[in-house]
mmCIF file with all atom_site columns, C-alpha atoms in Angstrom:
data_model
loop_
_atom_site.group_PDB
_atom_site.id
_atom_site.type_symbol
_atom_site.label_atom_id
_atom_site.label_alt_id
_atom_site.label_comp_id
_atom_site.label_asym_id
_atom_site.label_entity_id
_atom_site.label_seq_id
_atom_site.pdbx_PDB_ins_code
_atom_site.Cartn_x
_atom_site.Cartn_y
_atom_site.Cartn_z
_atom_site.occupancy
_atom_site.B_iso_or_equiv
_atom_site.pdbx_formal_charge
_atom_site.auth_seq_id
_atom_site.auth_comp_id
_atom_site.auth_asym_id
_atom_site.auth_atom_id
_atom_site.pdbx_PDB_model_num
ATOM 1  C CA . MET A 1 1  ? -13.693 -31.791 -44.091 1.00 60.00 ? 899 MET A CA 1
ATOM 2  C CA . SER A 1 2  ? -15.860 -31.899 -41.570 1.00 64.00 ? 900 SER A CA 1
ATOM 3  C CA . PRO A 1 3  ? -14.394 -31.348 -37.762 1.00 65.00 ? 901 PRO A CA 1
ATOM 4  C CA . SER A 1 4  ? -15.057 -34.532 -35.757 1.00 73.00 ? 902 SER A CA 1
ATOM 5  C CA . LEU A 1 5  ? -16.984 -34.657 -32.751 1.00 67.00 ? 903 LEU A CA 1
ATOM 6  C CA . SER A 1 6  ? -17.256 -37.072 -30.180 1.00 68.00 ? 904 SER A CA 1
ATOM 7  C CA . VAL A 1 7  ? -19.501 -37.921 -27.248 1.00 68.00 ? 905 VAL A CA 1
ATOM 8  C CA . VAL A 1 8  ? -19.187 -37.724 -23.655 1.00 64.00 ? 906 VAL A CA 1
ATOM 9  C CA . ALA A 1 9  ? -21.113 -39.100 -21.133 1.00 65.00 ? 907 ALA A CA 1
ATOM 10 C CA . ASP A 1 10 ? -23.152 -37.134 -18.197 1.00 62.00 ? 908 ASP A CA 1
ATOM 11 C CA . ASN A 1 11 ? -21.423 -40.090 -15.716 1.00 60.00 ? 909 ASN A CA 1
ATOM 12 C CA . ASP A 1 12 ? -17.829 -38.425 -15.929 1.00 52.00 ? 910 ASP A CA 1
ATOM 13 C CA . LEU A 1 13 ? -19.491 -34.714 -16.163 1.00 52.00 ? 911 LEU A CA 1
ATOM 14 C CA . LYS A 1 14 ? -20.617 -35.319 -12.756 1.00 55.00 ? 912 LYS A CA 1
ATOM 15 C CA . SER A 1 15 ? -17.568 -37.380 -10.779 1.00 53.00 ? 913 SER A CA 1
ATOM 16 C CA . THR A 1 16 ? -15.113 -34.787 -11.357 1.00 58.00 ? 914 THR A CA 1
ATOM 17 C CA . ASN A 1 17 ? -17.380 -31.058 -10.948 1.00 60.00 ? 915 ASN A CA 1
ATOM 18 C CA . THR A 1 18 ? -18.132 -31.514 -7.297  1.00 64.00 ? 916 THR A CA 1
ATOM 19 C CA . ALA A 1 19 ? -20.187 -28.642 -6.433  1.00 63.00 ? 917 ALA A CA 1
ATOM 20 C CA . PRO A 1 20 ? -18.475 -27.155 -3.431  1.00 68.00 ? 918 PRO A CA 1
ATOM 21 C CA . LYS A 1 21 ? -19.480 -26.799 -0.024  1.00 82.00 ? 919 LYS A CA 1
ATOM 22 C CA . ALA A 1 22 ? -21.948 -23.846 0.591   1.00 91.00 ? 920 ALA A CA 1
ATOM 23 C CA . GLU A 1 23 ? -19.993 -20.890 2.092   1.00 92.00 ? 921 GLU A CA 1
ATOM 24 C CA . THR A 1 24 ? -21.342 -19.531 5.317   1.00 94.00 ? 922 THR A CA 1
ATOM 25 C CA . VAL A 1 25 ? -22.177 -16.664 6.282   1.00 96.00 ? 923 VAL A CA 1
ATOM 26 C CA . ALA A 1 26 ? -19.173 -16.045 8.836   1.00 96.00 ? 924 ALA A CA 1
ATOM 27 C CA . GLN A 1 27 ? -17.236 -17.229 6.392   1.00 96.00 ? 925 GLN A CA 1
ATOM 28 C CA . ARG A 1 28 ? -18.295 -15.311 3.421   1.00 96.00 ? 926 ARG A CA 1
ATOM 29 C CA . VAL A 1 29 ? -17.631 -11.650 5.929   1.00 97.00 ? 927 VAL A CA 1
ATOM 30 C CA . ARG A 1 30 ? -14.295 -12.991 6.439   1.00 97.00 ? 928 ARG A CA 1
ATOM 31 C CA . ARG A 1 31 ? -13.864 -14.089 2.610   1.00 96.00 ? 929 ARG A CA 1
ATOM 32 C CA . LEU A 1 32 ? -15.037 -10.173 1.700   1.00 97.00 ? 930 LEU A CA 1
ATOM 33 C CA . GLN A 1 33 ? -13.190 -8.502  4.590   1.00 97.00 ? 931 GLN A CA 1
ATOM 34 C CA . MET A 1 34 ? -10.173 -10.401 2.885   1.00 96.00 ? 932 MET A CA 1
ATOM 35 C CA . GLU A 1 35 ? -10.670 -8.987  -0.705  1.00 97.00 ? 933 GLU A CA 1
ATOM 36 C CA . ALA A 1 36 ? -12.018 -5.792  0.600   1.00 96.00 ? 934 ALA A CA 1
ATOM 37 C CA . LYS A 1 37 ? -8.336  -5.269  2.707   1.00 94.00 ? 935 LYS A CA 1
ATOM 38 C CA . GLN A 1 38 ? -6.249  -7.119  -0.855  1.00 94.00 ? 936 GLN A CA 1
ATOM 39 C CA . LEU A 1 39 ? -8.196  -4.175  -2.437  1.00 96.00 ? 937 LEU A CA 1
ATOM 40 C CA . ALA A 1 40 ? -7.005  -1.118  -0.390  1.00 94.00 ? 938 ALA A CA 1
ATOM 41 C CA . LYS A 1 41 ? -3.458  -2.631  -0.063  1.00 93.00 ? 939 LYS A CA 1
ATOM 42 C CA . ASP A 1 42 ? -2.918  -2.302  -4.317  1.00 95.00 ? 940 ASP A CA 1
ATOM 43 C CA . HIS A 1 43 ? -5.377  1.193   -4.497  1.00 96.00 ? 941 HIS A CA 1
ATOM 44 C CA . ILE A 1 44 ? -2.501  2.343   -1.714  1.00 95.00 ? 942 ILE A CA 1
ATOM 45 C CA . ARG A 1 45 ? 0.060   0.820   -3.628  1.00 94.00 ? 943 ARG A CA 1
ATOM 46 C CA . ALA A 1 46 ? -1.463  3.277   -6.603  1.00 97.00 ? 944 ALA A CA 1
ATOM 47 C CA . LEU A 1 47 ? -1.913  6.060   -4.881  1.00 97.00 ? 945 LEU A CA 1
ATOM 48 C CA . ASN A 1 48 ? 1.318   5.411   -3.788  1.00 96.00 ? 946 ASN A CA 1
ATOM 49 C CA . ALA A 1 49 ? 3.019   5.238   -7.507  1.00 96.00 ? 947 ALA A CA 1
ATOM 50 C CA . ALA A 1 50 ? 0.875   8.228   -8.965  1.00 97.00 ? 948 ALA A CA 1
ATOM 51 C CA . LEU A 1 51 ? 2.181   10.061  -6.186  1.00 97.00 ? 949 LEU A CA 1
ATOM 52 C CA . VAL A 1 52 ? 5.679   8.954   -7.405  1.00 96.00 ? 950 VAL A CA 1
ATOM 53 C CA . GLU A 1 53 ? 5.365   9.876   -11.316 1.00 97.00 ? 951 GLU A CA 1
ATOM 54 C CA . VAL A 1 54 ? 3.733   13.268  -10.229 1.00 97.00 ? 952 VAL A CA 1
ATOM 55 C CA . GLU A 1 55 ? 6.831   13.695  -8.285  1.00 97.00 ? 953 GLU A CA 1
ATOM 56 C CA . GLN A 1 56 ? 9.158   12.705  -11.508 1.00 97.00 ? 954 GLN A CA 1
ATOM 57 C CA . LEU A 1 57 ? 7.207   14.751  -13.916 1.00 97.00 ? 955 LEU A CA 1
ATOM 58 C CA . ALA A 1 58 ? 7.025   18.157  -11.760 1.00 97.00 ? 956 ALA A CA 1
ATOM 59 C CA . ALA A 1 59 ? 11.343  17.373  -11.027 1.00 97.00 ? 957 ALA A CA 1
ATOM 60 C CA . GLU A 1 60 ? 11.442  18.084  -15.066 1.00 97.00 ? 958 GLU A CA 1
ATOM 61 C CA . ILE A 1 61 ? 9.918   20.865  -14.873 1.00 96.00 ? 959 ILE A CA 1
ATOM 62 C CA . ALA A 1 62 ? 11.165  22.418  -11.870 1.00 95.00 ? 960 ALA A CA 1
ATOM 63 C CA . GLU A 1 63 ? 14.554  21.753  -13.732 1.00 95.00 ? 961 GLU A CA 1
ATOM 64 C CA . GLY A 1 64 ? 13.743  22.853  -17.184 1.00 93.00 ? 962 GLY A CA 1
ATOM 65 C CA . GLY A 1 65 ? 15.006  25.931  -17.261 1.00 92.00 ? 963 GLY A CA 1
ATOM 66 C CA . ASP A 1 66 ? 13.325  29.032  -18.768 1.00 93.00 ? 964 ASP A CA 1
ATOM 67 C CA . ALA A 1 67 ? 11.256  27.013  -21.516 1.00 93.00 ? 965 ALA A CA 1
ATOM 68 C CA . TYR A 1 68 ? 8.681   27.118  -18.033 1.00 95.00 ? 966 TYR A CA 1
ATOM 69 C CA . PRO A 1 69 ? 7.539   29.868  -16.812 1.00 94.00 ? 967 PRO A CA 1
ATOM 70 C CA . PRO A 1 70 ? 9.485   31.133  -13.091 1.00 88.00 ? 968 PRO A CA 1
ATOM 71 C CA . GLY A 1 71 ? 5.694   30.642  -11.560 1.00 94.00 ? 969 GLY A CA 1
ATOM 72 C CA . VAL A 1 72 ? 5.521   26.703  -13.416 1.00 96.00 ? 970 VAL A CA 1
ATOM 73 C CA . ARG A 1 73 ? 8.901   25.762  -12.299 1.00 96.00 ? 971 ARG A CA 1
ATOM 74 C CA . ASP A 1 74 ? 8.727   27.429  -8.673  1.00 96.00 ? 972 ASP A CA 1
ATOM 75 C CA . LEU A 1 75 ? 5.066   25.414  -8.476  1.00 97.00 ? 973 LEU A CA 1
ATOM 76 C CA . ALA A 1 76 ? 6.515   22.096  -9.772  1.00 97.00 ? 974 ALA A CA 1
ATOM 77 C CA . ARG A 1 77 ? 9.268   22.500  -7.278  1.00 96.00 ? 975 ARG A CA 1
ATOM 78 C CA . ARG A 1 78 ? 7.378   22.529  -4.308  1.00 97.00 ? 976 ARG A CA 1
ATOM 79 C CA . MET A 1 79 ? 5.333   19.682  -5.617  1.00 97.00 ? 977 MET A CA 1
ATOM 80 C CA . VAL A 1 80 ? 8.446   17.507  -5.637  1.00 97.00 ? 978 VAL A CA 1
ATOM 81 C CA . GLU A 1 81 ? 8.730   18.692  -2.264  1.00 95.00 ? 979 GLU A CA 1
ATOM 82 C CA . ASP A 1 82 ? 4.984   17.935  -1.059  1.00 96.00 ? 980 ASP A CA 1
ATOM 83 C CA . CYS A 1 83 ? 5.396   15.088  -3.075  1.00 96.00 ? 981 CYS A CA 1
ATOM 84 C CA . GLU A 1 84 ? 7.959   13.520  -1.242  1.00 95.00 ? 982 GLU A CA 1
ATOM 85 C CA . GLN A 1 85 ? 6.705   14.390  1.654   1.00 96.00 ? 983 GLN A CA 1
ATOM 86 C CA . ARG A 1 86 ? 3.207   12.680  0.685   1.00 96.00 ? 984 ARG A CA 1
ATOM 87 C CA . VAL A 1 87 ? 5.085   9.360   0.052   1.00 95.00 ? 985 VAL A CA 1
ATOM 88 C CA . GLN A 1 88 ? 7.255   9.312   2.878   1.00 95.00 ? 986 GLN A CA 1
ATOM 89 C CA . THR A 1 89 ? 4.399   9.452   4.795   1.00 95.00 ? 987 THR A CA 1
ATOM 90 C CA . LEU A 1 90 ? 2.013   7.539   3.295   1.00 94.00 ? 988 LEU A CA 1
ATOM 91 C CA . GLU A 1 91 ? 5.001   4.637   3.045   1.00 93.00 ? 989 GLU A CA 1
ATOM 92 C CA . ALA A 1 92 ? 5.007   4.795   7.041   1.00 94.00 ? 990 ALA A CA 1
ATOM 93 C CA . ILE A 1 93 ? 1.583   4.471   7.650   1.00 93.00 ? 991 ILE A CA 1
ATOM 94 C CA . THR A 1 94 ? 0.871   1.454   5.409   1.00 90.00 ? 992 THR A CA 1
ATOM 95 C CA . ALA A 1 95 ? 3.740   0.079   7.158   1.00 90.00 ? 993 ALA A CA 1
ATOM 96 C CA . ARG A 1 96 ? 2.497   0.039   10.370  1.00 90.00 ? 994 ARG A CA 1
ATOM 97 C CA . THR A 1 97 ? -1.133  -0.862  9.403   1.00 84.00 ? 995 THR A CA 1
ATOM 98 C CA . LEU A 1 98 ? -0.637  -3.212  6.504   1.00 71.00 ? 996 LEU A CA 1
#
C-alpha cells in the first residue's frame, strides 16, 4: 500500500505565508538588548541556584561527622556561611536592578 499524496497549489501557500516587515536597525538593537537582558536574568538565576546547591552540599558535609576529615568539615561549614551571604547579596542586588 503506497502513501497517499495530495497536491497543494502555490497560491494557497502564498496567501498564508506573508513575509514579515523588515526590522529596522533600531528595532533590532532594542530586541537584541531585551534578549540579552533576559539571558542575563536566566544566567543570574542559574548562579543563584548553583550557590544554593553548593550551600546544601557543604551543609551535609559539615554535619557529616567523623566520616569527613575535620579540616574538610570546617571548610564546608565556612562555605555554608559564605554561600548563604552571597545568595542574599545576589538576591538583594537583582531585586534592585532587575
